[in-house]
Each structure stands twice: as structure tokens, then as C-alpha cells.
XYZ file of C-alpha atoms in Angstrom:
554
model
C 22.707 0.997 -10.003
C 20.600 3.583 -8.282
C 18.149 2.314 -5.711
C 15.238 4.197 -4.264
C 13.444 3.369 -1.053
C 10.375 5.313 0.059
C 10.267 5.632 3.830
C 8.032 7.553 6.196
C 10.279 8.711 9.004
C 9.597 6.785 12.139
C 8.437 3.619 10.398
C 9.705 0.764 8.273
C 6.532 0.491 6.208
C 5.983 -3.176 6.997
C 3.070 -3.505 4.633
C 3.545 -7.054 3.346
C 0.481 -9.248 3.413
C 2.254 -11.475 5.909
C 2.398 -8.691 8.474
C -0.798 -6.747 7.985
C -4.123 -8.475 7.978
C -7.265 -8.810 9.992
C -5.626 -8.198 13.358
C -6.862 -8.146 16.919
C -4.549 -6.704 19.562
C -3.990 -8.335 22.925
C -1.506 -8.428 25.770
C -0.122 -11.847 26.588
C 0.568 -13.083 30.077
C 2.959 -15.982 30.384
C 1.633 -19.156 31.965
C 4.117 -20.698 34.377
C 2.859 -24.224 33.760
C 4.657 -25.608 30.711
C 3.431 -28.917 29.219
C 5.974 -31.735 29.419
C 6.187 -31.949 25.614
C 7.783 -28.492 25.497
C 10.457 -29.391 28.029
C 12.364 -30.817 25.063
C 12.887 -27.278 23.806
C 14.367 -26.241 27.129
C 16.672 -29.269 27.097
C 17.787 -28.457 23.545
C 18.631 -24.869 24.492
C 20.643 -26.031 27.495
C 22.545 -28.486 25.306
C 23.400 -25.770 22.773
C 24.550 -23.333 25.453
C 26.694 -25.883 27.222
C 28.321 -27.510 24.191
C 28.182 -25.332 21.057
C 31.599 -24.296 19.693
C 30.859 -20.543 19.732
C 29.038 -18.309 22.148
C 25.315 -17.982 21.469
C 23.204 -14.829 21.774
C 20.147 -15.942 23.732
C 17.789 -13.373 22.224
C 18.685 -14.442 18.688
C 18.381 -18.108 19.545
C 14.950 -17.646 21.085
C 13.833 -15.582 18.084
C 14.924 -18.307 15.678
C 13.165 -20.917 17.781
C 9.891 -19.003 17.765
C 10.131 -18.478 14.000
C 10.627 -22.221 13.624
C 7.474 -22.922 15.628
C 5.408 -20.551 13.531
C 6.712 -21.815 10.201
C 4.934 -25.101 10.837
C 1.550 -23.361 11.235
C 0.445 -21.070 8.397
C 2.047 -18.410 6.167
C 0.736 -15.471 8.183
C 1.573 -16.432 11.763
C 4.790 -14.495 12.345
C 7.269 -13.398 14.998
C 8.248 -9.712 15.075
C 11.388 -8.682 16.927
C 11.420 -5.732 19.364
C 12.805 -3.115 16.961
C 10.530 -4.052 14.100
C 7.625 -4.172 16.534
C 8.070 -0.483 17.335
C 7.808 0.389 13.658
C 4.773 -1.843 13.145
C 3.058 -0.213 16.117
C 3.624 3.221 14.573
C 1.993 2.032 11.370
C -1.104 0.818 13.182
C -1.273 3.852 15.444
C -0.813 5.998 12.312
C 1.517 8.448 14.051
C 5.073 8.871 15.313
C 7.309 11.560 16.796
C 9.505 12.989 14.063
C 9.958 15.729 11.465
C 7.264 14.793 8.927
C 8.903 13.964 5.606
C 9.287 11.010 3.293
C 12.661 10.489 1.682
C 14.615 8.394 -0.770
C 18.253 7.385 -0.901
C 20.030 8.705 -3.989
C 23.439 7.548 -5.165
C 25.876 10.318 -4.365
C 29.597 10.832 -4.901
C 31.829 7.783 -4.395
C 28.685 5.591 -4.352
C 27.582 6.946 -0.972
C 23.861 7.540 -0.671
C 22.452 10.984 -0.010
C 19.029 11.741 1.485
C 16.527 13.248 -0.950
C 13.280 14.642 0.463
C 10.370 13.178 -1.500
C 7.476 14.929 0.199
C 6.779 17.170 3.164
C 3.742 16.665 5.384
C 1.362 19.640 5.035
C 1.343 21.761 8.201
C 3.951 19.441 9.726
C 7.249 20.321 11.432
C 9.352 20.270 8.272
C 6.972 22.465 6.282
C 6.928 24.980 9.127
C 10.748 24.959 9.117
C 10.859 25.659 5.369
C 11.947 22.290 3.994
C 10.919 21.596 0.380
C 10.384 18.391 -1.515
C 13.539 17.909 -3.581
C 15.906 19.163 -0.870
C 18.924 16.990 -0.055
C 19.745 16.530 3.635
C 23.540 16.660 3.753
C 24.083 17.072 7.505
C 22.153 16.319 10.697
C 23.135 18.313 13.798
C 26.378 19.202 12.068
C 27.368 15.611 11.269
C 27.544 14.513 7.602
C 24.414 12.650 6.470
C 25.965 10.833 3.514
C 26.224 7.070 3.223
C 23.898 6.402 6.170
C 21.574 3.428 6.520
C 17.820 3.860 6.872
C 18.045 2.806 10.504
C 20.705 5.436 11.268
C 18.800 8.157 9.412
C 15.623 7.466 11.322
C 17.394 7.264 14.663
C 18.911 10.707 14.044
C 15.788 12.387 12.718
C 13.247 10.920 15.113
C 13.044 12.115 18.673
C 10.772 13.277 21.475
C 8.048 15.778 20.693
C 9.356 19.304 21.276
C 13.022 18.481 20.712
C 14.935 20.153 17.876
C 17.144 18.806 15.099
C 19.426 21.023 12.980
C 19.509 20.120 9.279
C 21.794 21.293 6.500
C 20.155 21.184 3.076
C 21.373 21.402 -0.485
C 18.522 22.873 -2.519
C 18.325 22.384 -6.294
C 18.901 25.699 -8.059
C 20.902 27.230 -5.182
C 24.658 27.175 -4.792
C 24.669 27.880 -1.045
C 23.594 25.488 1.697
C 20.355 26.051 3.614
C 20.292 25.724 7.412
C 17.007 24.894 9.162
C 15.989 23.938 12.686
C 13.065 21.528 12.887
C 11.089 21.081 16.101
C 9.903 17.499 16.259
C 6.226 16.828 16.789
C 3.681 14.030 16.819
C 3.323 13.338 13.105
C 0.282 11.558 11.655
C 0.859 8.872 9.029
C -1.936 9.246 6.512
C -3.726 6.065 5.475
C -5.536 7.825 2.620
C -3.240 8.598 -0.282
C -5.765 10.583 -2.275
C -9.317 11.949 -2.172
C -10.414 14.125 -5.086
C -13.053 14.485 -7.815
C -12.422 12.484 -10.984
C -15.072 14.595 -12.695
C -18.033 16.759 -11.728
C -19.971 13.911 -10.085
C -17.397 11.161 -9.421
C -15.320 11.008 -6.252
C -12.136 8.977 -5.841
C -10.618 7.778 -2.554
C -7.478 5.641 -2.249
C -6.770 3.875 1.076
C -3.265 2.455 1.522
C -3.942 0.444 4.717
C -6.388 0.133 7.622
C -4.971 1.726 10.797
C -6.579 3.343 13.847
C -7.263 6.613 12.041
C -8.523 5.197 8.738
C -12.256 5.459 9.319
C -11.940 9.037 10.556
C -9.838 9.964 7.509
C -12.302 8.215 5.211
C -15.341 9.921 6.752
C -13.760 13.360 6.439
C -12.796 12.687 2.822
C -16.297 11.422 1.983
C -17.922 14.514 3.486
C -15.505 16.836 1.705
C -16.179 15.219 -1.680
C -19.923 15.338 -1.134
C -19.728 19.101 -0.674
C -18.085 19.199 -4.097
C -20.987 17.413 -5.765
C -20.026 13.737 -5.529
C -22.855 11.424 -6.615
C -20.800 8.253 -7.145
C -17.523 6.934 -5.766
C -14.452 4.989 -6.853
C -12.849 3.340 -3.803
C -9.300 2.266 -4.644
C -7.941 -0.595 -2.495
C -5.153 -1.627 -4.856
C -1.918 -2.299 -3.010
C -3.735 -2.229 0.347
C -2.381 -5.204 2.303
C -4.875 -4.909 5.167
C -4.748 -3.846 8.787
C -7.344 -3.574 11.508
C -10.485 -5.616 10.810
C -12.580 -3.105 12.720
C -11.633 -0.290 10.342
C -12.521 -2.399 7.301
C -15.828 -3.362 8.890
C -16.717 0.264 9.656
C -15.997 1.391 6.129
C -18.015 -1.482 4.641
C -20.815 -0.551 7.076
C -21.062 2.915 5.511
C -22.097 1.294 2.215
C -24.467 -1.429 3.484
C -27.985 -1.542 4.901
C -28.705 -2.350 8.536
C -28.528 -6.076 9.316
C -26.507 -7.117 6.281
C -23.587 -9.386 7.150
C -20.156 -7.844 6.584
C -17.919 -10.757 7.566
C -17.884 -13.900 9.697
C -14.896 -15.153 11.673
C -14.812 -18.860 12.519
C -12.450 -20.537 14.972
C -12.155 -23.566 17.218
C -12.332 -21.026 20.051
C -15.816 -19.718 20.694
C -14.571 -16.273 21.769
C -13.060 -15.693 18.327
C -16.121 -16.881 16.400
C -18.373 -13.986 15.512
C -20.426 -12.392 12.722
C -20.378 -8.661 12.101
C -23.457 -6.970 10.645
C -24.009 -3.481 9.265
C -25.674 -0.891 11.466
C -28.161 1.764 10.435
C -27.319 5.145 9.002
C -24.491 4.373 6.574
C -22.985 7.456 4.944
C -23.089 6.191 1.340
C -25.686 3.415 1.188
C -27.606 4.102 -2.019
C -25.328 5.700 -4.597
C -23.217 3.968 -7.283
C -19.948 2.521 -6.036
C -16.939 0.925 -7.752
C -14.088 -0.763 -5.861
C -10.635 -1.241 -7.429
C -8.503 -4.208 -6.315
C -5.380 -6.060 -7.425
C -3.119 -8.923 -6.414
C -1.738 -6.833 -3.532
C -5.157 -6.147 -1.995
C -5.293 -8.480 0.994
C -7.149 -9.399 4.151
C -9.019 -6.342 5.455
C -9.251 -5.065 1.868
C -10.789 -8.386 0.891
C -13.318 -8.084 3.725
C -14.560 -4.821 2.197
C -14.528 -6.039 -1.414
C -16.103 -9.407 -0.541
C -18.945 -7.908 1.472
C -19.811 -5.336 -1.167
C -19.678 -7.904 -3.960
C -21.773 -10.505 -2.132
C -24.513 -7.967 -1.438
C -24.391 -6.606 -5.020
C -23.559 -3.240 -3.542
C -20.481 -2.392 -5.618
C -18.901 -3.242 -8.937
C -15.461 -4.775 -8.313
C -12.834 -3.957 -10.977
C -9.186 -4.950 -11.375
C -7.392 -8.225 -10.715
C -7.894 -11.150 -8.332
C -6.945 -10.190 -4.793
C -4.180 -11.804 -2.748
C -6.309 -14.353 -0.911
C -5.561 -13.870 2.803
C -8.554 -14.952 4.825
C -6.857 -15.455 8.181
C -7.322 -13.360 11.307
C -4.329 -12.768 13.578
C -4.236 -11.905 17.238
C -1.194 -9.981 18.366
C 0.513 -11.170 21.540
C 3.028 -8.686 22.899
C 5.899 -10.374 24.686
C 7.790 -9.015 27.670
C 10.899 -7.987 25.692
C 8.847 -5.781 23.348
C 8.633 -8.354 20.574
C 5.373 -9.784 19.383
C 3.618 -12.779 17.912
C 0.954 -12.646 15.249
C -0.922 -15.921 15.682
C -3.785 -16.932 13.422
C -6.910 -17.363 15.542
C -9.688 -17.599 12.946
C -10.601 -17.739 9.284
C -12.929 -15.153 7.863
C -15.727 -15.738 5.388
C -17.659 -13.346 3.158
C -21.454 -13.028 3.569
C -22.104 -15.799 1.007
C -19.785 -18.139 2.911
C -16.709 -17.809 0.694
C -13.367 -18.575 2.325
C -10.965 -16.066 0.801
C -7.808 -17.795 2.078
C -5.863 -19.766 -0.512
C -4.639 -23.231 0.396
C -1.326 -23.497 2.269
C -1.231 -27.222 3.066
C 2.093 -27.728 1.260
C 4.035 -25.076 3.128
C 4.946 -21.444 2.711
C 7.167 -21.753 -0.343
C 4.537 -23.653 -2.310
C 1.911 -21.153 -1.100
C 3.658 -18.150 -2.610
C 4.797 -19.996 -5.743
C 1.215 -21.056 -6.467
C 0.043 -17.482 -6.025
C 2.608 -16.271 -8.562
C 1.564 -18.946 -11.082
C -2.119 -18.160 -10.542
C -1.500 -14.473 -11.174
C 0.262 -15.327 -14.425
C -2.661 -17.501 -15.537
C -5.258 -14.930 -14.524
C -3.761 -12.326 -16.853
C -4.812 -14.331 -19.915
C -8.255 -15.495 -18.770
C -11.519 -13.602 -18.670
C -13.930 -13.800 -15.768
C -16.213 -15.949 -17.891
C -13.391 -18.442 -18.429
C -12.637 -18.519 -14.703
C -16.293 -19.182 -13.899
C -16.469 -21.953 -16.496
C -13.402 -23.768 -15.141
C -14.278 -23.428 -11.438
C -15.909 -26.441 -9.719
C -19.471 -25.948 -8.511
C -18.308 -26.302 -4.912
C -16.504 -22.954 -5.256
C -19.400 -21.087 -6.862
C -21.619 -18.946 -4.666
C -24.651 -16.749 -5.291
C -24.934 -13.101 -4.319
C -28.138 -11.586 -2.941
C -29.265 -10.938 -6.527
C -28.237 -14.384 -7.748
C -24.987 -13.471 -9.484
C -22.221 -16.090 -9.446
C -19.152 -15.217 -7.370
C -16.150 -17.449 -6.848
C -14.283 -18.835 -3.862
C -11.021 -20.735 -3.763
C -8.687 -17.881 -2.989
C -9.054 -14.133 -3.290
C -11.860 -11.971 -4.632
C -12.299 -12.279 -8.389
C -13.502 -8.927 -9.794
C -16.685 -8.459 -11.781
C -14.571 -6.810 -14.475
C -11.035 -8.187 -14.814
C -8.414 -5.766 -16.138
C -5.128 -7.582 -16.881
C -1.784 -5.756 -16.791
C -1.437 -3.490 -19.798
C 0.604 -5.390 -22.401
C -0.033 -2.863 -25.171
C 2.603 -0.421 -23.949
C 5.718 0.061 -26.051
C 8.661 -1.919 -24.588
C 10.505 1.370 -24.067
C 8.105 2.311 -21.259
C 8.741 -0.979 -19.481
C 12.504 -0.556 -19.861
C 12.628 2.935 -18.356
C 10.294 2.002 -15.494
C 11.992 -1.268 -14.512
C 15.486 0.180 -14.660
C 14.667 3.291 -12.643
C 15.568 5.466 -15.644
C 12.282 7.362 -15.616
C 12.587 8.079 -11.897
C 16.169 9.319 -12.171
C 15.537 11.394 -15.275
C 12.494 12.987 -13.650
C 14.445 13.857 -10.520
C 17.192 15.600 -12.485
C 14.706 17.274 -14.826
C 12.598 18.655 -11.967
C 15.680 19.656 -9.929
C 16.691 22.042 -12.700
C 13.246 23.654 -12.855
C 11.976 23.603 -9.264
C 11.979 27.366 -8.727
C 10.173 28.231 -11.952
C 7.653 25.419 -11.428
C 6.893 26.580 -7.886
C 6.500 30.164 -9.070
C 4.120 29.189 -11.856
C 2.078 26.455 -10.175
C 2.970 26.165 -6.484
C -0.321 27.476 -5.107
C -2.591 26.247 -7.935
C -3.028 22.473 -7.712
C -6.315 22.370 -9.633
C -4.882 24.471 -12.437
C -1.775 22.276 -12.527
C -3.859 19.102 -12.853
C -5.934 20.599 -15.695
C -3.493 22.770 -17.582
C 0.144 21.855 -17.054
C 1.794 20.216 -20.046
C 5.315 18.854 -20.267
C 7.514 20.764 -22.767
C 8.043 19.150 -26.170
C 11.770 18.910 -25.477
C 11.275 16.558 -22.520
C 10.609 13.316 -24.408
C 13.664 13.574 -26.712
C 15.754 14.376 -23.625
C 14.358 11.280 -21.890
C 15.227 9.096 -24.896
C 18.764 10.465 -24.918
C 19.043 9.912 -21.162
C 17.847 6.321 -21.542
C 20.523 5.759 -24.183
C 23.180 7.110 -21.806
C 21.978 4.634 -19.158
C 22.509 1.669 -21.471
C 18.995 1.175 -22.824
C 19.629 0.698 -26.538
C 17.274 -1.908 -27.991
C 14.112 0.120 -27.482
C 15.814 3.515 -27.815
C 17.136 2.513 -31.229
C 14.315 0.424 -32.718
C 13.972 -0.680 -36.293
C 13.718 2.206 -38.819
C 10.012 1.611 -39.345
C 9.413 2.106 -35.612
C 10.831 5.580 -34.974
C 10.527 6.026 -31.197
C 10.581 9.828 -31.302
C 7.722 9.785 -33.809
C 5.611 7.444 -31.699
C 3.009 9.851 -30.316
C 1.377 7.419 -27.816
C 4.765 6.604 -26.252
C 5.613 10.282 -25.980
C 2.244 11.105 -24.402
C 2.579 8.272 -21.893
C 6.126 9.330 -20.965
C 4.979 12.948 -20.595
C 2.216 11.843 -18.209
C 4.759 9.954 -16.111
C 7.007 13.007 -15.977
C 4.054 15.236 -15.048
C 3.293 12.891 -12.138
C 6.825 13.430 -10.782
C 6.445 17.197 -11.124
C 3.078 16.969 -9.360
C 4.500 14.996 -6.474
C 7.356 17.473 -6.031
C 4.933 20.401 -5.937
C 1.879 18.949 -4.217
C 2.632 15.497 -2.774
C 1.313 11.975 -3.212
C -2.263 12.868 -4.127
C -1.180 14.719 -7.267
C 1.141 11.860 -8.190
C -1.834 9.483 -8.074
C -4.187 11.932 -9.722
C -1.961 12.366 -12.781
C -1.204 8.658 -13.118
C -4.883 7.802 -12.878
C -5.291 9.568 -16.219
C -3.265 6.799 -17.895
C -4.331 3.948 -15.602
C -6.280 1.224 -17.480
C -8.108 0.102 -14.313
C -9.365 3.630 -13.643
C -10.346 3.917 -17.319
C -12.345 0.686 -16.985
C -14.084 2.090 -13.896
C -14.978 5.281 -15.747
C -16.604 3.435 -18.626
C -18.391 0.872 -16.416
C -20.697 3.202 -14.494
C -23.684 1.703 -16.273
C -23.112 -1.610 -14.501
C -22.397 0.090 -11.151
C -25.508 2.226 -11.440
C -27.595 -0.841 -12.271
C -26.375 -2.543 -9.082
C -27.138 0.589 -7.067
C -30.647 0.879 -8.527
C -31.484 -2.720 -7.559
C -29.861 -2.620 -4.114
C -30.866 -4.043 -1.690
C -32.504 -7.115 -3.210
C -33.919 -10.362 -1.846
C -34.145 -9.006 1.678
């Protein structure tokens, strides 16, 4: 089976909700006075070292011990080892020293993975060196680059700014190998995946996490869209697992009036208890706003969505968010590892605690979330409101009912699309669509670049997938063992099913767009078939009504 992993060089993309949240950074200085109760731990370690049958690595033993301590606390207090800590730091700093590409591992000959370049950072080191999306890296500094692990690949491609790495590339459509020298540089890791105009008056911005550069990226994107005529905005926080609280607060501030509460943090420690309010002069305070969320929107994303919903500032659309209302403080330990320790709970302006209950341990916590998500897909917002106890019902500034008890429940719930033909699910889950698209684009890269390479707007509007593509995809799916939906009952001729063909063509166009123009075009094309984006587009009446009445009761 082919497996694909998207990696930004120089990072491990640790974006799980357990690792990114509302985080404060801090250095930790060890106290030399240890309470007597913890002397038991020291005695246990000495006993293991003196008597255990095999030798024991002290660093591993201490790591396991710390993880054991944290497991008894809450699901989001975690220990991060030294190597992982470096990668996490890069994510929050939003930069690293490397060559500026994303890649995937593709099954090669004799089941040994090869490195396929997914995208090239605009104006980055690799683009300057002439690397293209779709290239295969077959050698690094003369050594074969086949069958390598992610860790080995990153160690070989990363390096100090100004140093050079020699790469050997196999380029689709060329029989000869391509040699390039890439001078490493400080490479930014974008936290905005896309910022473009959905139509003549509607802007769209997608934020993938909240790092040190996020507010600056957001402000630049907002200004750029306003010059293009933006009068209303879709802010997409789906899949955004969180990050720096301060970045989330600053973005929420741009939408709210001076003095409105953004979020409150409460703790048994006075220094961690605080309320953050909006300042004057927000960049987008009065115009219609829609925020998209899903079950992977967590923590800092929930701060933004909760504040805007409580103040009736934005229409929230999508699915119930993850429900992580805990604030972590990062303690950096002397060996380079770190602790994320929960120091406070955060509450929305109405007083809602977003955190879901974790009293029965981590396993129960995540199992309950999965069950809740399954239930939510078959219930409307009205049903959720009707079944929720009064103690978990809150009133917004305008008197609308919003719900606590875990996560932000959208104003308009859009369940996963169950109307799609099973064939689409089969080719997406099995990686068939991805692999077919890669091979299909590989054979046409040169002609596609010639026709569309410098015309992204024209590509988005005008490019259509050839009629031969869908039959070829069906045949490819059959060759990969997908038979039940490829060969349906006679009355359900797959090749004659126009909606399935159109949907598959849109998916293929998104792969072509990513190869030519990067992640933004991938998102832009897929948004055309995205039911949540469609709901946002047809719900502007509600969003505009909120904007016309905002602020109220102040």
C-alpha cells in the first residue's frame, strides 16, 4: 500500500490538539528543595538501576517517569523530548533553516520510498535553484535518497543558513537526471494556507495554526483582499488545532469593538488569571463575517470562534469544535526537552467553558469525543439546544442561545456529506485518487506549465479536466482492486453518473492546481465542491443581519 506523508522540511508538523493549544512560553529553573513525598521517586530509580536485569538508559527512564506524572493530570499536559521539542519550536517560530519544499514519500522500486516534491516555497531557496513541484529527489550530495526515513531526509536537507546541498532530481517528462545546488536559507513556515476572493465582494482566509507570524500574515492578507474589493469575509479555522493565545486574541480583536471581552483565563494561581479585552481600531469591525470550524478546530481557534459568537459578531458554520479549553505553560528543561503543563481554563465572554470533561481519564476522553461527533452528524442545532440542560445554555449579547459543555456548536451545522457516491469515498480512503492524480499530472507537467504556469486566475476560472480523465480514473481504480463501486449494478452506470464525474474532475483539478501553484490553489478548487463553503455562501443574509445589529446591548 502506498502511504503519503506531507512534511515541511525542518519540522514534524506536530499539530495534534494535545500539543498545540493556548500556550504561554516560559523558562523553568529547577528548585533544589524537593518535597519529601517525591523522594520515593528517587528511591525507585535507584532500586531499578541497582537491581534491574538489563541496563537502563537514564534519559528514557526519566522521560517515561515524567509522562507517567502527566498522565494523571489532564489530556493536554504533555512531555516533549529534546528532538521533538526542536521541531515544535520551529512550528511556533514559523521558520527554519532549510531548502523550502514540502514532500511526500512515494513507493518506489523494491518497496523503497522515493522523495516526491509536493510544493516549492515561492521565492525560496529551492525555487531559486530551479526545483519544481513533482520532481523526485533521488540523491542528496551524491548519496542515494531512496528508502530513507523522514528523520534522515530532514537531517540531510536541513542545515545552516548559507550552506549548500547538491540534489539529483528525476523530473517527469525528462529521461535525463537534473542536477541542482540549493543554498539553504531561513525559510518561513506559512500559517495561512490561502487568501483569495471567493467572488467580487467576498474574501476568504484559511489559517492552519497560530504561530508567532500569524497576525502579521493575517493583516497583510486582509489588506490585500480589501484592495481587491472585499466587503465581507469567510475566515476558515477548520483543522486549526491552536497555538499561541496571543495571536488568536489579536485576530479576534480586529473584529471586535473596544472593551469587549475576548477570553478569560481562570486558575488557582492569581498570575495566570486574567481577562483580555478588545482594543480600539480593529481592522474589520463592522462588515459581515463568517467563521468555518470543524471537529479539528481546537483551543486558540475556539477562542476566536467563541468570542465572535458570544458577541454576535460572526456567523459560525460547520461542525462542533474539538473542545479544548485548557491553557498550557511551556517549561523548557535543561536537556532541551519541555513540559506543557495546564495552568488555567479559558472561558468565552458569556462564561462558557469550552473544555470537555476528562474526569475518567484520557482514553475515555477521546472515546467520548468520537461518539459525540458521530451523534452530532445526525442532529440539528435545534435538537442539540432542546436536549441540553439549562445549566449549559448561555445568552449572547443579543440574547441568542449558545451552548457550553464542550466545544463551540456552530450557528449552522453542516454534517459530513453523505450524499456522495460510494466510489468517491473508496478512491479517497484508499489513496487511489492521490496516486492516479500524481501519475496523470506527471505525464502532462510540461504542457500544463506551458499553458497555465503563469496564469493562476485563468486556471481557476477556465481550466477543465479532459473528458478522458474520468474513465481513466475508473479503470485505474479497478486495477487497484476497487470493484464493488467501479462495477455497480447495471441501473447505476458509474461512467454515466454525471455528478460523480464532475466531483472526480474537481478533485483532479485540485491536484493539477497544487502542482502548478501550490496549496492555495488546491484549497481554492476544492472549496468549489465543499459543502461547508457552499453553506457559507448561501448564508450571507444571516451574517449580514448580525453585522447590521452589531454591537448590541452595550
